CSV table of C-alpha atoms and ligand atoms in Angstrom, one decimal:
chain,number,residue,atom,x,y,z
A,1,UNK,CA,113.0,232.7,215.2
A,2,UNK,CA,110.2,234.6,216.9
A,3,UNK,CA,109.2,238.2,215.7
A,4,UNK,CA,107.7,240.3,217.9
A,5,UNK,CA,104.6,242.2,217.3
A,6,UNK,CA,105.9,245.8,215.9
A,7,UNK,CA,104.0,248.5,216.3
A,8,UNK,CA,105.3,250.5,213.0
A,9,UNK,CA,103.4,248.7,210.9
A,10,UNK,CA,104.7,250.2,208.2
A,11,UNK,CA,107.8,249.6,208.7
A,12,UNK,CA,107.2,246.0,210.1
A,13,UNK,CA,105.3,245.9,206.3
A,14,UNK,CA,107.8,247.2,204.3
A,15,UNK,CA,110.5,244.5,206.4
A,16,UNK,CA,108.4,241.7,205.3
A,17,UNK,CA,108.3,243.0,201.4
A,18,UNK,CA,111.7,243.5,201.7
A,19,UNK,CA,112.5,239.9,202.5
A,20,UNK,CA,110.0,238.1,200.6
A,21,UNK,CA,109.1,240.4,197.6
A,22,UNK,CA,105.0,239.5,196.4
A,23,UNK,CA,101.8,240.9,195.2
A,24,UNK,CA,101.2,240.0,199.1
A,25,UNK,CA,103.3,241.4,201.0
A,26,UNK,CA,103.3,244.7,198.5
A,27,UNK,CA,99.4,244.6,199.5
A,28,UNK,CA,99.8,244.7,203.2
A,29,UNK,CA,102.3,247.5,202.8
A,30,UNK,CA,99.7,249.8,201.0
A,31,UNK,CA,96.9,248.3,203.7
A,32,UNK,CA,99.6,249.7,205.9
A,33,UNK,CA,99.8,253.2,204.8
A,34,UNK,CA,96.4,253.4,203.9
A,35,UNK,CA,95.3,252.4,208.3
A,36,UNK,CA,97.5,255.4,209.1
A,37,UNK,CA,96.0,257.3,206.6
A,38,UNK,CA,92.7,256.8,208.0
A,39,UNK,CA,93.7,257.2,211.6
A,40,UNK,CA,95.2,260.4,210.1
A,41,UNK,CA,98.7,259.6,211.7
A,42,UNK,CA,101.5,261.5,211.3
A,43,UNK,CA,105.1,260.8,209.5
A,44,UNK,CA,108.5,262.8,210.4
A,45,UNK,CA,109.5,264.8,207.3
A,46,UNK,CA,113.4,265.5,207.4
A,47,UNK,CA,113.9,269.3,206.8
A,48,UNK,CA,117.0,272.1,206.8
A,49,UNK,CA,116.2,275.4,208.5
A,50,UNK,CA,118.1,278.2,206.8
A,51,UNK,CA,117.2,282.0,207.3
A,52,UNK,CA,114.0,281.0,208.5
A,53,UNK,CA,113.3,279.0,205.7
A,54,UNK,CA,112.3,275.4,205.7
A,55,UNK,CA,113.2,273.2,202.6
A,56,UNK,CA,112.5,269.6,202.2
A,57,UNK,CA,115.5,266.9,202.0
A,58,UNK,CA,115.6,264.9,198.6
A,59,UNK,CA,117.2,261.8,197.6
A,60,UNK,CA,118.0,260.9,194.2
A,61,UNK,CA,117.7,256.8,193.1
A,62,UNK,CA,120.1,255.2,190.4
A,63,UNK,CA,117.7,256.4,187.1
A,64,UNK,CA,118.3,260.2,188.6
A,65,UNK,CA,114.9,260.5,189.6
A,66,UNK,CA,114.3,262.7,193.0
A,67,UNK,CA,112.7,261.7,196.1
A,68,UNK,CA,111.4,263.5,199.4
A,69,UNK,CA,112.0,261.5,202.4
A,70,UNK,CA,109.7,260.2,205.4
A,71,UNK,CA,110.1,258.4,208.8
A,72,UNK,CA,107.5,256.1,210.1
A,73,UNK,CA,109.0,256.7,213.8
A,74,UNK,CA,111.7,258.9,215.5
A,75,UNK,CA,113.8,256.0,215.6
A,76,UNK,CA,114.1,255.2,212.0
A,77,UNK,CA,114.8,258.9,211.1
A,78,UNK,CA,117.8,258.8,213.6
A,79,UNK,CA,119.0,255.6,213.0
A,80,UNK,CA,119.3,257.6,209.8
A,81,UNK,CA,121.2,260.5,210.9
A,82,UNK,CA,118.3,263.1,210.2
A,83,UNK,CA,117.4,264.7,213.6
A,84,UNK,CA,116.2,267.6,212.1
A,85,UNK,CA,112.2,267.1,211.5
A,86,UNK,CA,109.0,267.9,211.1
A,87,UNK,CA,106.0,266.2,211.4
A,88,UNK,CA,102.5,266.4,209.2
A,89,UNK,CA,99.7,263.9,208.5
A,90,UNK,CA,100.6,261.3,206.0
A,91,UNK,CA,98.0,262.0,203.7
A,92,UNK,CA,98.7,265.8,203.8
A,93,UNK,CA,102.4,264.6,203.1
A,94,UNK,CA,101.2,262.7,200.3
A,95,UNK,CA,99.1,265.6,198.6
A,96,UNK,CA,101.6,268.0,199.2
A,97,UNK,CA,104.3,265.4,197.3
A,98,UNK,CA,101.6,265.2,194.3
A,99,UNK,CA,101.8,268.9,193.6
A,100,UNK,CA,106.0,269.2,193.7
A,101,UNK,CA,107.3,269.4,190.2
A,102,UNK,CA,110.0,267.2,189.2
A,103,UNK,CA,109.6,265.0,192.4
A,104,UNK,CA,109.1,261.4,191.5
A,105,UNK,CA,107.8,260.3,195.0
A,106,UNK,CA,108.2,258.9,198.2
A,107,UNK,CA,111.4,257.4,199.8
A,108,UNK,CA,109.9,256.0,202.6
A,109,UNK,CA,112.9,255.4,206.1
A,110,UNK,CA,115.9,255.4,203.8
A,111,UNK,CA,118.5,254.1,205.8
A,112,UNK,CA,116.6,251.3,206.6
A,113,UNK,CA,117.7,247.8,205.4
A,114,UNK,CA,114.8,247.7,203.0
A,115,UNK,CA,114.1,251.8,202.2
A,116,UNK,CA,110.8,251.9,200.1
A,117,UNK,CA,109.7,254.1,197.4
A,118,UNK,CA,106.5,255.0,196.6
A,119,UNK,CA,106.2,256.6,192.8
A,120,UNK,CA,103.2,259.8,192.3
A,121,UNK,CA,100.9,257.2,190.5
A,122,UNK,CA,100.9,255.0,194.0
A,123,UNK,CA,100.2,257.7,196.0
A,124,UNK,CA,97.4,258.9,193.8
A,125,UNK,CA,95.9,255.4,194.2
A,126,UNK,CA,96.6,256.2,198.4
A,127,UNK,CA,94.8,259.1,198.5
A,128,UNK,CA,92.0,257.6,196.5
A,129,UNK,CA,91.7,254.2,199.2
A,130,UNK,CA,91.6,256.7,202.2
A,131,UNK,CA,88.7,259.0,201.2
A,132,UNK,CA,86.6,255.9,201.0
A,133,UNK,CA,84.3,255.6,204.1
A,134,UNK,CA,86.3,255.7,207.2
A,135,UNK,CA,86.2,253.0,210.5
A,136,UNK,CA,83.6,253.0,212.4
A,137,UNK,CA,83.3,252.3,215.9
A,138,UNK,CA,81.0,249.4,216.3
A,139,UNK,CA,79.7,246.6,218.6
A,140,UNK,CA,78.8,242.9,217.5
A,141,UNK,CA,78.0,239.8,218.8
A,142,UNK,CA,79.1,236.5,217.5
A,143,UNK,CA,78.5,232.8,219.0
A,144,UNK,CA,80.8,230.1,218.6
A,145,UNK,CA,84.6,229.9,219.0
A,146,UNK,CA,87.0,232.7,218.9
A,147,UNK,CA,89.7,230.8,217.4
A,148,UNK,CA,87.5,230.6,213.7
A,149,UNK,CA,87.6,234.5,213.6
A,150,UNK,CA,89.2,236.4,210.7
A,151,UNK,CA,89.7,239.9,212.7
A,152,UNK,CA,93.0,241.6,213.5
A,153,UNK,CA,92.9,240.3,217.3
A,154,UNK,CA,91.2,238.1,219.3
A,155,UNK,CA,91.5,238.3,223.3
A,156,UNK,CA,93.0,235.2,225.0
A,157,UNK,CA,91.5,235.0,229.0
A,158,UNK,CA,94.9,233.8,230.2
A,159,UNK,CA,96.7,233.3,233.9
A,160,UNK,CA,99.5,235.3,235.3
A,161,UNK,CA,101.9,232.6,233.6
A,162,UNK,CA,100.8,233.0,229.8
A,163,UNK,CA,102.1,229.5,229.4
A,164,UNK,CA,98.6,228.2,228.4
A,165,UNK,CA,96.0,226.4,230.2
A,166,UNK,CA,92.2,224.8,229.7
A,167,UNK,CA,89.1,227.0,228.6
A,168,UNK,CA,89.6,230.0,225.4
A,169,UNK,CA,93.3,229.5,226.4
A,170,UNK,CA,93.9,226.1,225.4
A,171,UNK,CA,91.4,226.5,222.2
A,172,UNK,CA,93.7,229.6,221.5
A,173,UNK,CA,97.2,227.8,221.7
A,174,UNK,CA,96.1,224.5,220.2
A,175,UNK,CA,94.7,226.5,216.9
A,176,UNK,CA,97.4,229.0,217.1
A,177,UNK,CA,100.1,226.3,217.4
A,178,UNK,CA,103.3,225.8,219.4
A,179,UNK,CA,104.9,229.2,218.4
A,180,UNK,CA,102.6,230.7,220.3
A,181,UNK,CA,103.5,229.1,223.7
A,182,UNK,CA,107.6,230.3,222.6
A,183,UNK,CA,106.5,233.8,222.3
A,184,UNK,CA,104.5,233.8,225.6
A,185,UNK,CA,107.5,232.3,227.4
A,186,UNK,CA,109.7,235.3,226.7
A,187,UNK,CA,107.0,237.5,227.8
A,188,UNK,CA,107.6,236.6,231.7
A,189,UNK,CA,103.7,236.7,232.8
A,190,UNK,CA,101.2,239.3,232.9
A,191,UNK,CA,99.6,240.8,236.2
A,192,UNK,CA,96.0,240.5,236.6
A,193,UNK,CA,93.9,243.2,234.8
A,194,UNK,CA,97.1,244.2,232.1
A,195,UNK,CA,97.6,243.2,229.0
A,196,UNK,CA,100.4,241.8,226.5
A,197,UNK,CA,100.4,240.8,222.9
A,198,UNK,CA,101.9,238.4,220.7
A,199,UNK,CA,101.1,237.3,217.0
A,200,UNK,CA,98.2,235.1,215.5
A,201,UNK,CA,100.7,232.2,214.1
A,202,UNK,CA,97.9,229.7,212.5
A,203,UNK,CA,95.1,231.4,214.1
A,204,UNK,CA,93.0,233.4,211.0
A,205,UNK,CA,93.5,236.4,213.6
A,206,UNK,CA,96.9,238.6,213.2
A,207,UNK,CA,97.3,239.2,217.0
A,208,UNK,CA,96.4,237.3,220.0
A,209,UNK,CA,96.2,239.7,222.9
A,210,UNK,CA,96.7,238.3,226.0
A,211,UNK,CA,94.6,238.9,229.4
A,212,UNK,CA,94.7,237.7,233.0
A,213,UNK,CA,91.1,238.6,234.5
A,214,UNK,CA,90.3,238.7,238.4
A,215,UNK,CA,89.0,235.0,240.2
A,216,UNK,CA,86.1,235.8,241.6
A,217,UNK,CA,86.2,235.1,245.6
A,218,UNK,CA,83.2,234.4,246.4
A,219,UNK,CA,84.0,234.9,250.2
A,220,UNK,CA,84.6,238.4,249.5
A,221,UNK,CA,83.5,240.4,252.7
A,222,UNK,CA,82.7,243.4,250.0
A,223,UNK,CA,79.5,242.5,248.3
A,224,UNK,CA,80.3,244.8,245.7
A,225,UNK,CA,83.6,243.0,244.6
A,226,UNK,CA,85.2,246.6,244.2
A,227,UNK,CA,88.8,244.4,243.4
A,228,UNK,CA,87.5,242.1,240.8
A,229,UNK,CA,85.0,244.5,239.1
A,230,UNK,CA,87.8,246.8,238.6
A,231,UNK,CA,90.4,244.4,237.5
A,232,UNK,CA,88.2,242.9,234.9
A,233,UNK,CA,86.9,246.3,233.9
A,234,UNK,CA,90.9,247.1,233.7
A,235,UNK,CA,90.8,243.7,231.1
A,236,UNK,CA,89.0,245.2,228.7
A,237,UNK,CA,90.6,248.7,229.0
A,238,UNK,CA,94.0,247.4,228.9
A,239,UNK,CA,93.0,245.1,225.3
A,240,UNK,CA,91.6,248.0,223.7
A,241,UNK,CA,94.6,250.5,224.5
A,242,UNK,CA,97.0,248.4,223.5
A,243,UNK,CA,95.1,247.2,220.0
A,244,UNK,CA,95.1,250.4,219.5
A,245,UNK,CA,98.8,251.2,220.1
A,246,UNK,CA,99.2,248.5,217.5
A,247,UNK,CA,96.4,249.8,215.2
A,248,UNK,CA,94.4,247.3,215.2
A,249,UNK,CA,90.5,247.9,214.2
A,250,UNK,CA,88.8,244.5,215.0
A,251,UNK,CA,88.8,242.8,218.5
A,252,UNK,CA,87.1,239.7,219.3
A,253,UNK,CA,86.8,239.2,223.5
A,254,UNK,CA,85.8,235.9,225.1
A,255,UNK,CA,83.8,236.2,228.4
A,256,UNK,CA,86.9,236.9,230.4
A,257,UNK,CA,86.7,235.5,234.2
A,258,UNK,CA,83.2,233.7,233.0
A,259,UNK,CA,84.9,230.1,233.2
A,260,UNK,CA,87.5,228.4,235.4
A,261,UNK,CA,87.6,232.1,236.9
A,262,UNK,CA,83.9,232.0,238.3
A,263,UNK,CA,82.9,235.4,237.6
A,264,UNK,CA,78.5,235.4,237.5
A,265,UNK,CA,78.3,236.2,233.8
A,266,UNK,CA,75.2,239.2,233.9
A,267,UNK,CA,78.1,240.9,235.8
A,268,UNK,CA,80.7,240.1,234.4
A,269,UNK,CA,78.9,241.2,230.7
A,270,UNK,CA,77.4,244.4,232.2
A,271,UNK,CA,81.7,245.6,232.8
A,272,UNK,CA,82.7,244.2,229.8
A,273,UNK,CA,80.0,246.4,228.0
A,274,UNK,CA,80.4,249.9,230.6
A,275,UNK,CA,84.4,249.8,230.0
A,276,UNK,CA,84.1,248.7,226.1
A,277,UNK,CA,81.5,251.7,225.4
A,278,UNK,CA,83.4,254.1,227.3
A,279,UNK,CA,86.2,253.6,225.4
A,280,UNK,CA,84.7,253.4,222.1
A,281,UNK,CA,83.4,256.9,223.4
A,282,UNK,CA,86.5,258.5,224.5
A,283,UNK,CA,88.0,257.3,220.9
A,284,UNK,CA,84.6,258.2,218.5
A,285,UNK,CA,87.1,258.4,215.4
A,286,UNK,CA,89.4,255.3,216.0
A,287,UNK,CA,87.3,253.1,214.2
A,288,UNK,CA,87.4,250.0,216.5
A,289,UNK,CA,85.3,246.7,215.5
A,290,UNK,CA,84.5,245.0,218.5
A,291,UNK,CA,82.9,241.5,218.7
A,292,UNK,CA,82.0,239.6,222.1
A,293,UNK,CA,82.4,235.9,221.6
A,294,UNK,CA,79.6,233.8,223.8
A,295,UNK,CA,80.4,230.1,223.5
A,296,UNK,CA,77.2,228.9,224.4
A,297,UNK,CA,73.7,229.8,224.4
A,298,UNK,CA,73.5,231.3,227.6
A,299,UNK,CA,76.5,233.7,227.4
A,300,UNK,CA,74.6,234.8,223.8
A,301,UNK,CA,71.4,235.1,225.9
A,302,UNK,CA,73.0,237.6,228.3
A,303,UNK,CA,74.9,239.5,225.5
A,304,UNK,CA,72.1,240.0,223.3
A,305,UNK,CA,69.8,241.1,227.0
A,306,UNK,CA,72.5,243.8,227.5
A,307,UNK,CA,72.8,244.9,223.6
A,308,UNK,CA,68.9,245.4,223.3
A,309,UNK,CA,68.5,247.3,226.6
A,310,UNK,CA,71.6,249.5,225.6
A,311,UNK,CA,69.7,250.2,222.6
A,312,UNK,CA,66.8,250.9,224.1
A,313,UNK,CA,67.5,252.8,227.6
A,314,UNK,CA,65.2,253.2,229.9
A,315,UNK,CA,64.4,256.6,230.5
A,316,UNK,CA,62.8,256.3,234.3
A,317,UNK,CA,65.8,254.4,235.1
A,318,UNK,CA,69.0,255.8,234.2
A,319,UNK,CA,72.3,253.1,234.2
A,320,UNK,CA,74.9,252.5,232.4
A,321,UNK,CA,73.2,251.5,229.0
A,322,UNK,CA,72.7,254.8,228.2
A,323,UNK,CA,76.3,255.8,227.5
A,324,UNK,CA,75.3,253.5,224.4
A,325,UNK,CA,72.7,255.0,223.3
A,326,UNK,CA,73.3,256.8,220.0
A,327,UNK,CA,77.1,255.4,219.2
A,328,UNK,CA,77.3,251.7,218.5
A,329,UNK,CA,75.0,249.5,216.5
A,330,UNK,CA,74.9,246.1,218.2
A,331,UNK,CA,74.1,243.3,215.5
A,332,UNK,CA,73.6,239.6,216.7
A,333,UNK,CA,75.5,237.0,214.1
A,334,UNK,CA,76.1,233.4,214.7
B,401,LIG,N1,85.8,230.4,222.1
B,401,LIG,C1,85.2,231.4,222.8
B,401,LIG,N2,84.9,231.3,224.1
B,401,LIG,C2,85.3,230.2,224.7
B,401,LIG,C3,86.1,229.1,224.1
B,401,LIG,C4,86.3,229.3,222.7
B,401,LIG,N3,87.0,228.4,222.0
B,401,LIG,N4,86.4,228.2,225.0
B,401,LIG,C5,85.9,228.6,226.2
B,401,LIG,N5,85.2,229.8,226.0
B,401,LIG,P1,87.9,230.4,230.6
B,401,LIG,P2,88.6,232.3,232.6
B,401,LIG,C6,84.5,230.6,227.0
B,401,LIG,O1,87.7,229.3,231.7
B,401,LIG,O2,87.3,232.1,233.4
B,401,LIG,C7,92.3,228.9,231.7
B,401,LIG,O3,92.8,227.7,232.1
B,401,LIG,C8,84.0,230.0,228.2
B,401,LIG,O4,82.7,229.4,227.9
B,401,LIG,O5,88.5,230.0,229.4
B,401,LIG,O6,89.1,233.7,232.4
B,401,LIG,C9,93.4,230.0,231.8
B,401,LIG,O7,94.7,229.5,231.6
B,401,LIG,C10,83.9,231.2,229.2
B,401,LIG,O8,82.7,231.9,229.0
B,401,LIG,O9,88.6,231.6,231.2
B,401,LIG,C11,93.2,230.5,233.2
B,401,LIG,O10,93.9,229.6,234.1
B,401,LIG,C12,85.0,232.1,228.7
B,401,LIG,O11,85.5,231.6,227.5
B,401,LIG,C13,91.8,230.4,233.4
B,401,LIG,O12,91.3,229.4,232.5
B,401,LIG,C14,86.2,232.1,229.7
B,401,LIG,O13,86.4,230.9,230.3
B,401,LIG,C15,91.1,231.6,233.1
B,401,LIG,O14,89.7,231.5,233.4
C-alpha cells in the first residue's frame, strides 16, 4: 500500500512508532520534534476560557499520572473534539510543561490511533538537542549521481507524465525502485515549472521531489527566452517551497532542462543559482542545505565558475552574484 508523503511529521513519526515500536522509529520521532523545535514551529494547546481565565486541559494515563495535551495540526485537535486552542512554540510549550508541578508530561494528539506521551526527563533531553547550533542555510556542490545521496530530498527533472523516462529520471526510478513509478501514477502529472512529491523508497534520500522544467525552443523568436527562463526559474522555486512545507533541510537538484531538455547549461546554472539564493534569502533562518548535482565535468566546471564569482562579486559590474555575497558558503566536494 502506498503512503503518501505527510507533512505532520510528527504525527506521520509517531504513526510509524505506533505500528512498529523500535529504538528507530522512537529516534525519528524525537528527530521529529526536535526539526520543529528548531524551525520554532508552533503546536495547538487545548484550553477552557472561564472568567477570563485560561487553564490548560489535562489527561490522566492508567498509573494516575497527569498530562497536558498538544496538537501537531488543527486536524488532529478536532478530530479530537477540542476546538478550543491556543497556539505557542513547541519549545516554549515544552519549558513551560517542565516548570508545572505534579505534571508528568506531554500527551502528544490524544485521540489519535497511536497518542504519544512524552515524560519531563524526555523533554529535558528536547530542550537540550535544540539549543545546539541551529540550520544553516548553505550552498554545495557535489559531482556524481544524485541517486547515491544521503539528504532528505533529491530533485527528480521529470516530464509532465511523472511516469519515468531516460536521463536523472530513469537513474532515479531504477535506484528508487518500482514503488516509485505506483506513487507517481496516482499523482496525475505535473505542469511545467510546479512541483510534486513522493517518498525516497530504496533511494538513501527520504523524498524525491518531482519537477517538469521548460524544453528549450531553440526557434524562439524572443532571444531572451522570457517563457523558459521563468519556468525553470519557477523549478527551483517550486522544489524549495514545497521541501520546505514538508520540512525538509537538505536538497540535492540535478541540472534541470540541461539534458534531453536542451537548455545551454551557463544559463540554465546562472537561474538555478539567482532563484536558489533568493530564496535562501527570503528564508535566512530555515536552515536549507542545498547541493547542485553536476554529472560530468563540464556541468562541475560551470557550477564551481558561478560559486567562485558569487563569492567574489565584481564590484564595477553589478549582477546577480551579488545577492550571494555574504550568505551562503559554496564548498566544491566530489
Ligand atoms: N545524477 C545526476 N545528474 C544526472 C544523472 C544522475 N544519475 N543522470 C543524468 N544527469 P535529463 P531534462 C544529468 O535529460 O533535460 C527525461 O527523460 C544530466 O547530465 O535527465 O530535464 C525526463 O523523463 C543533465 O545535466 O533531464 C524528461 O522527459 C541533467 O541531469 C526529460 O528527460 C538533466 O538531464 C527531462 O529532460
Amino acid at each position: 500500500m502506498i503512503k503518501f508523503p505527510n507533512p505532520d511529521i510528527i504525527a506521520d513519526a509517531i504513526n510509524s512508532y505506533g505500528n512498529a515500536p523500535s529504538t528507530d522509529t522512537l529516534t525519528k520521532v524525537l528527530e521529529a520534534f526536535s526539526i520543529l523545535m528548531q524551525e520554532a514551529a508552533e503546536v495547538l494547546i487545548p484550553v477552557v476560557e472561564e472568567d477570563e481565565q485560561v487553564s490548560l486541559l489535562t489527561l490522566m494515563n492508567e498509573n494516575n499520572q497527569t498530562f497536558v495535551i498538544g496538537f501537531t495540526s488543527e486536524y488532529q485537535a478536532k478530530a479530537a473534539g477540542y476546538d478550543t486552542t491556543i497556539s505557542r512554540r513547541w519549545t516554549d510549550y515544552l519549558s513551560m510543561i517542565l516548570e508545572i508541578e505534579g505534571c508528568a508530561g506531554l500527551c502528544v494528539n490524544p485521540g489519535d490511533k497511536f497518542p504519544f506521551s512524552i515524560q519531563k526527563l524526555m523533554i529535558n533531553a528536547l530542550i537540550a538537542e535544540s539549543e545546539k547550533e541551529a540550520f544553516k542555510n548553505s550552498i554545495s556542490l557535489f559531482k556524481g549521481d544524485i541517486t547515491t545521496l544521503k539528504v532528505d530530498c533529491i530533485v527528480n527533472a521529470a516530464n509532465n507524465s511523472l511516469l519515468g523516462g531516460g536521463g536523472v529520471d530513469g537513474a532515479i526510478h531504477a535506484a528508487a525502485g518500482p514503488d516509485l513509478l505506483a506513487e507517481c501514477r496516482i499523482l496525475q502529472g505535473c505542469p511545467t515549472g510546479q512541483a510534486k512529491i513522493t517518498n525516497g523508497y530504496k533511494l538513501p534520500a527520504k523524498y524525491v521531489i518531482h519537477t517538469v522544467g521548460p524544453i528549450y525552443n531553440v526557434n524562439s523568436e524572443d532571444p531572451r527566452h522570457t517563457q523558459e527562463r521563468t519556468e525553470l526559474g519557477s523549478c527551483y522555486r517550486s522544489c524549495l517551497e514545497l521541501a520546505k512545507v514538508f520540512h525538509i533541510h537538505s536538497i540535492a537538484f540535478p541540472c534541470i532542462s540541461c539534458g534531453a531538455y536542451g537548455y545551454p547549461l551557463d544559463e540554465a546554472t546562472k537561474i538555478a543559482f539567482i532563484e536558489t539564493v533568493q530564496w535562501l534569502n527570503e528564508n535566512p533562518n530555515y536552515g536549507m542545505q542545498v547541493t547542485f548535482v553536476c554529472f560530468n565535468d563540464e556541468a562541475y566546471n560551470v557550477y564551481e565558475t558561478v560559486i567562485n564569482k558569487a563569492q567574489n562579486p565584481d564590484p564595477d559590474a553589478p549582477n546577480f552574484m551579488t545577492l550571494f555575497a555574504g550568505m551562503a558558503q559554496g564548498q566544491a566536494k566530489n
